Coordinates of C-alpha atoms and ligand atoms in Angstrom, one line a residue:
X1 CA 91.4 145.8 94.4
X2 CA 88.7 144.5 93.5
X3 CA 86.4 142.4 95.7
X4 CA 88.4 140.0 96.8
X5 CA 87.7 135.9 96.5
X6 CA 90.1 135.7 99.5
X7 CA 91.1 138.0 102.1
X8 CA 93.0 136.9 105.3
X9 CA 92.8 138.9 107.7
X10 CA 95.5 138.9 111.1
X11 CA 95.4 135.0 110.9
X12 CA 98.0 133.1 113.6
X13 CA 99.2 129.5 114.3
X14 CA 100.9 129.3 117.0
X15 CA 101.5 125.9 118.4
X16 CA 102.3 125.1 122.7
X17 CA 105.3 124.4 124.2
X18 CA 104.9 121.7 127.0
X19 CA 107.6 120.2 129.4
X20 CA 107.2 118.1 132.6
X21 CA 105.2 115.4 133.3
X22 CA 102.3 117.3 133.3
X23 CA 102.8 119.1 130.4
X24 CA 102.3 122.4 130.9
X25 CA 102.6 125.0 128.9
X26 CA 105.6 127.0 128.8
X27 CA 105.6 128.9 125.3
X28 CA 104.1 129.3 122.2
X29 CA 106.1 128.4 118.8
X30 CA 104.5 131.4 116.8
X31 CA 104.8 130.2 113.4
X32 CA 102.3 132.6 111.9
X33 CA 102.4 135.5 114.1
X34 CA 99.6 137.9 112.4
X35 CA 99.0 137.6 108.3
X36 CA 96.7 139.3 106.8
X37 CA 96.0 139.9 102.6
X38 CA 93.6 139.7 99.7
X39 CA 93.7 138.2 96.9
X40 CA 91.5 139.4 94.0
X41 CA 89.5 136.5 91.7
X42 CA 92.1 136.2 88.9
X43 CA 95.5 137.4 90.6
X44 CA 98.6 136.1 91.3
X45 CA 100.1 136.6 94.8
X46 CA 103.0 135.3 95.3
X47 CA 104.0 134.5 99.0
X48 CA 107.8 134.4 99.1
X49 CA 110.0 133.5 102.8
X50 CA 113.0 131.3 103.6
X51 CA 113.2 128.2 104.8
X52 CA 110.5 127.7 108.3
X53 CA 109.2 132.0 107.8
X54 CA 105.4 130.2 107.9
X55 CA 104.2 130.2 104.9
X56 CA 103.2 126.9 104.4
X57 CA 101.7 127.1 107.7
X58 CA 99.9 130.1 107.0
X59 CA 98.4 128.3 103.2
X60 CA 97.8 125.4 105.2
X61 CA 95.8 127.5 108.1
X62 CA 93.5 129.1 104.9
X63 CA 92.3 126.3 103.8
X64 CA 91.8 124.5 106.8
X65 CA 94.2 121.5 106.8
X66 CA 95.4 122.9 109.5
X67 CA 93.3 124.9 112.6
X68 CA 94.1 127.9 112.4
X69 CA 94.9 129.5 116.1
X70 CA 93.2 132.6 115.8
X71 CA 91.9 135.5 113.0
X72 CA 89.5 135.0 109.7
X73 CA 89.7 133.5 106.8
X74 CA 86.4 134.9 103.9
X75 CA 86.2 132.8 100.7
X76 CA 83.9 135.7 98.9
X77 CA 82.3 136.3 101.6
X78 CA 82.1 133.4 103.7
X79 CA 83.9 133.1 106.8
X80 CA 86.6 129.9 107.0
X81 CA 86.9 129.6 110.3
X82 CA 84.0 129.5 111.5
X83 CA 82.3 127.2 109.3
X84 CA 81.8 123.3 110.5
X85 CA 82.8 120.1 109.4
X86 CA 79.9 119.8 107.0
X87 CA 79.4 123.0 105.5
X88 CA 84.0 123.4 104.9
X89 CA 83.8 119.9 103.4
X90 CA 81.5 121.8 100.1
X91 CA 83.7 125.1 100.3
X92 CA 87.3 122.8 99.8
X93 CA 86.0 121.5 96.5
X94 CA 86.4 125.5 95.2
X95 CA 90.0 125.6 97.1
X96 CA 92.1 123.9 96.5
X97 CA 96.0 123.2 97.2
X98 CA 98.8 121.7 95.2
X99 CA 101.6 120.4 97.2
X100 CA 105.3 120.5 96.8
X101 CA 106.2 116.9 96.8
X102 CA 104.6 114.7 93.9
X103 CA 106.0 111.3 94.9
X104 CA 104.6 111.2 98.4
X105 CA 100.6 113.1 97.0
X106 CA 100.1 110.9 95.3
X107 CA 97.9 107.1 95.9
X108 CA 100.5 104.7 94.7
X109 CA 98.1 101.5 95.2
X110 CA 96.0 104.1 92.8
X111 CA 96.2 103.8 89.4
X112 CA 96.1 107.6 88.4
X113 CA 92.0 107.3 86.9
X114 CA 91.7 106.4 90.6
X115 CA 93.6 109.1 92.0
X116 CA 91.2 111.4 90.2
X117 CA 87.4 109.9 90.1
X118 CA 88.3 110.4 93.9
X119 CA 87.0 114.2 94.1
X120 CA 84.6 113.7 91.2
X121 CA 83.4 110.5 93.7
X122 CA 83.3 112.9 97.0
X123 CA 81.7 116.5 95.5
X124 CA 79.4 113.9 93.2
X125 CA 80.5 115.9 89.8
X126 CA 80.1 113.2 87.5
X127 CA 78.5 110.6 87.3
X128 CA 79.8 106.3 86.1
X129 CA 78.8 106.8 82.6
X130 CA 80.9 110.5 82.5
X131 CA 83.6 109.9 84.7
X132 CA 86.0 108.5 82.3
X133 CA 85.2 111.2 79.7
X134 CA 85.7 114.2 82.5
X135 CA 88.9 112.3 83.7
X136 CA 90.5 112.0 79.5
X137 CA 89.8 115.8 79.9
X138 CA 91.4 116.7 82.5
X139 CA 94.8 114.8 81.7
X140 CA 94.4 116.5 78.3
X141 CA 94.4 120.0 80.1
X142 CA 97.5 119.0 82.0
X143 CA 99.2 118.0 78.7
X144 CA 98.7 114.1 79.5
X145 CA 97.8 111.7 77.7
X146 CA 94.2 110.0 78.5
X147 CA 96.1 106.8 78.3
X148 CA 97.9 107.7 81.2
X149 CA 94.8 106.8 83.2
X150 CA 95.6 103.0 83.6
X151 CA 98.8 104.0 84.5
X152 CA 100.1 104.7 88.5
X153 CA 101.8 107.2 89.7
X154 CA 105.7 105.7 89.7
X155 CA 105.5 105.0 85.8
X156 CA 105.0 108.8 85.6
X157 CA 108.9 111.6 85.9
X158 CA 108.5 114.0 88.6
X159 CA 107.2 116.8 86.7
X160 CA 104.1 114.4 84.8
X161 CA 103.9 114.0 88.6
X162 CA 103.4 117.8 89.6
X163 CA 100.8 117.6 86.0
X164 CA 99.0 114.5 88.0
X165 CA 98.5 116.7 91.0
X166 CA 97.1 119.5 88.9
X167 CA 94.4 117.8 86.8
X168 CA 93.5 116.7 91.4
X169 CA 93.1 120.1 91.9
X170 CA 91.2 120.6 88.7
X171 CA 88.9 117.7 89.3
X172 CA 86.5 119.7 91.5
X173 CA 86.5 123.0 89.5
X174 CA 87.8 125.7 91.8
X175 CA 87.8 128.7 92.2
X176 CA 91.4 129.1 94.4
X177 CA 94.2 127.3 93.9
X178 CA 97.0 127.3 97.2
X179 CA 99.7 126.1 94.9
X180 CA 102.8 125.1 98.0
X181 CA 106.0 124.7 96.7
X182 CA 104.8 123.5 93.7
X183 CA 108.3 123.4 91.4
X184 CA 111.1 123.5 94.3
X185 CA 111.1 119.6 94.1
X186 CA 111.5 119.5 90.7
X187 CA 114.4 119.6 87.9
X188 CA 115.1 123.4 87.0
X189 CA 114.5 122.1 83.5
X190 CA 110.8 121.4 84.3
X191 CA 110.3 124.2 86.3
X192 CA 109.9 126.0 84.0
X193 CA 107.0 124.2 82.3
X194 CA 104.9 123.8 85.0
X195 CA 104.6 126.9 85.7
X196 CA 103.9 127.9 82.3
X197 CA 101.1 125.8 82.2
X198 CA 100.2 127.3 86.0
X199 CA 99.8 130.2 84.0
X200 CA 98.0 129.0 81.2
X201 CA 95.9 126.9 83.4
X202 CA 94.5 130.6 84.3
X203 CA 93.8 132.3 82.4
X204 CA 91.7 129.1 80.7
X205 CA 90.0 129.0 83.4
X206 CA 89.8 132.1 85.5
X207 CA 91.7 130.6 88.3
X208 CA 93.6 132.8 91.7
X209 CA 96.5 131.8 92.9
X210 CA 98.5 131.3 96.3
X211 CA 102.1 130.6 95.2
X212 CA 104.0 129.9 98.2
X213 CA 107.9 129.9 97.2
X214 CA 111.3 130.0 98.3
X215 CA 112.4 130.9 94.6
X216 CA 112.2 134.6 94.3
X217 CA 112.5 134.1 90.5
X218 CA 109.4 131.9 90.2
X219 CA 107.8 134.0 92.4
X220 CA 108.7 137.0 90.6
X221 CA 108.1 135.3 86.4
X222 CA 103.6 133.9 87.6
X223 CA 103.0 136.5 90.8
X224 CA 101.2 139.7 89.6
X225 CA 101.6 140.8 93.2
X226 CA 104.5 139.4 96.4
X227 CA 104.4 139.2 99.8
X228 CA 107.3 138.6 102.2
X229 CA 107.3 136.1 105.3
X230 CA 109.7 137.0 108.4
X231 CA 109.2 135.2 111.0
X232 CA 105.6 134.2 110.9
X233 CA 104.7 138.0 109.5
X234 CA 104.4 139.7 106.3
X235 CA 107.2 142.5 105.9
X236 CA 106.9 143.8 102.7
X237 CA 103.7 143.1 99.9
X238 CA 103.4 145.2 96.9
X239 CA 102.4 144.3 92.9
X240 CA 105.8 142.6 91.6
X241 CA 107.5 145.7 90.0
X242 CA 107.9 148.3 93.2
X243 CA 109.0 145.1 94.6
X244 CA 111.8 143.9 92.6
X245 CA 112.4 147.4 91.5
X246 CA 112.4 149.7 94.7
X247 CA 111.5 146.5 97.7
X248 CA 111.7 148.7 100.4
X249 CA 112.5 146.6 104.5
X250 CA 115.0 145.5 104.5
X251 CA 115.0 141.6 104.7
X252 CA 113.3 142.1 101.2
X253 CA 116.8 144.1 100.3
X254 CA 118.9 141.3 101.5
X255 CA 116.5 138.0 100.0
X256 CA 116.1 140.1 96.6
X257 CA 120.3 141.0 96.8
X258 CA 121.0 137.6 96.4
X259 CA 119.0 136.5 93.8
X260 CA 122.0 135.9 90.5
X261 CA 121.4 138.5 87.5
X262 CA 121.3 136.8 84.4
X263 CA 124.7 138.7 83.0
X264 CA 127.7 138.5 84.5
X265 CA 128.8 141.6 83.7
X266 CA 125.7 143.5 85.8
X267 CA 127.1 143.2 90.0
X268 CA 124.6 143.0 92.4
X269 CA 125.8 143.7 96.1
X270 CA 124.6 141.6 98.4
X271 CA 123.5 141.8 101.5
X272 CA 125.2 139.3 104.0
X273 CA 122.2 139.1 106.9
X274 CA 123.9 139.3 110.5
X275 CA 123.1 136.0 112.8
X276 CA 120.3 132.8 111.4
X277 CA 116.5 133.7 111.9
X278 CA 115.3 133.2 115.0
X279 CA 113.8 131.1 117.0
X280 CA 109.9 131.3 116.3
X281 CA 109.7 129.6 120.4
X282 CA 111.5 132.6 121.2
X283 CA 111.2 136.0 118.9
X284 CA 113.1 139.4 119.4
X285 CA 111.0 142.1 121.1
X286 CA 110.5 144.9 118.9
X287 CA 111.4 144.2 115.1
X288 CA 111.3 140.8 114.9
X289 CA 114.0 142.0 112.2
X290 CA 115.9 143.9 114.4
X291 CA 118.8 141.4 115.8
X292 CA 120.0 141.2 112.2
X293 CA 118.4 144.8 110.6
X294 CA 122.1 147.3 109.6
X295 CA 120.3 149.9 109.5
X296 CA 117.9 149.1 113.0
X297 CA 117.7 152.4 115.6
X298 CA 117.1 151.8 119.9
X299 CA 113.2 152.0 118.9
X300 CA 113.6 148.9 117.1
X301 CA 114.1 146.5 120.2
X302 CA 111.2 148.3 121.2
X303 CA 108.7 149.2 118.9
X304 CA 106.5 146.2 117.1
X305 CA 105.9 147.9 113.3
X306 CA 102.8 147.3 111.9
X307 CA 102.3 146.5 108.3
X308 CA 101.4 150.1 106.8
X309 CA 101.2 151.6 103.3
X310 CA 103.9 153.8 102.2
X311 CA 102.9 154.0 98.8
X312 CA 99.6 152.6 96.6
X313 CA 99.5 149.3 96.9
X314 CA 103.0 148.6 98.5
X315 CA 103.2 148.1 103.0
X316 CA 106.1 147.7 104.4
X317 CA 106.2 146.3 108.8
X318 CA 109.4 149.2 109.0
X319 CA 108.9 151.9 111.4
X320 CA 111.6 154.2 109.8
X321 CA 110.6 153.5 106.4
X322 CA 106.7 154.3 107.6
X323 CA 108.2 157.4 109.2
X324 CA 110.2 158.9 106.2
X325 CA 106.5 158.1 104.0
X326 CA 104.5 159.7 106.7
Ligands
SF4_1 FE1 115.4 147.2 111.1 FE2 113.9 148.8 112.7 FE3 112.7 148.2 109.8 FE4 113.0 146.2 111.8 S1 111.9 148.5 112.4 S2 113.4 146.7 109.5 S3 114.8 147.5 112.1 S4 114.9 149.6 110.4

């Protein structure tokens, strides 16, 4: 990979569980438990997994919207995790987030113009005289009329509100955007429009994306590489074609087997996983996936698999697969 724009190294977010009158810590919920990856400039990395696997927490911990427990995040070689609040605020200009819910992420008391003016004022990017023009350009960039600036968020549809959310993120001219389930609250017909808009913006503005989603079809459409998360860890990471055509981790294989195929004549053997996702406060020993894995051996209960190379640009956390590749 060329020089990475973002490097995430062994990132963890553990929430203490307190009990009793004295609030003693009796355990930890390991929402994110040692996540590492890199994203090159101009690339889109998709981060997928079932709800509760830690992907949203990972996105927020990277931006320090929630403080990580440990690990490191480097943005253009700058250590994000140790920055003081003043420096962090300055850096946030370059790292923006698009939220899942366009209904609740926009201030209902402000006009769209007011919402877009806020980041411009905070980061001193446009003086009063040029602000309106700046806002009109932002709205045009995301496919809205400049007249939208005078209206309030409730006057727009879900897809239009997500466009406003994207315009707000773009206002500060970021290099990296963390898109946290940006289309999952939208109608299917609107989802494609927003995904296409993000792809166009990436080409136009040279943006880099971490695209978080549970929908594997959407992630396939937009990402160049894909990372799969299970119980707070990445279990497989590869370029898109490799991951979708030749998945190696049994969890990735099961997830992909449930994606509908467009041609009804083609049948896919669906892999039904045993049991439910374990409680992240009580992660199974060894490989966290072993209670649900049909390939598990006695070693899988003892040995914690590391995310290791099995091929060029293809890493898997499974002791069987890494032994076979060795
Ligand atoms: Fe399954 Fe064992 Fe591989 Fe874990 S390490 S995915 S339990 S085969």
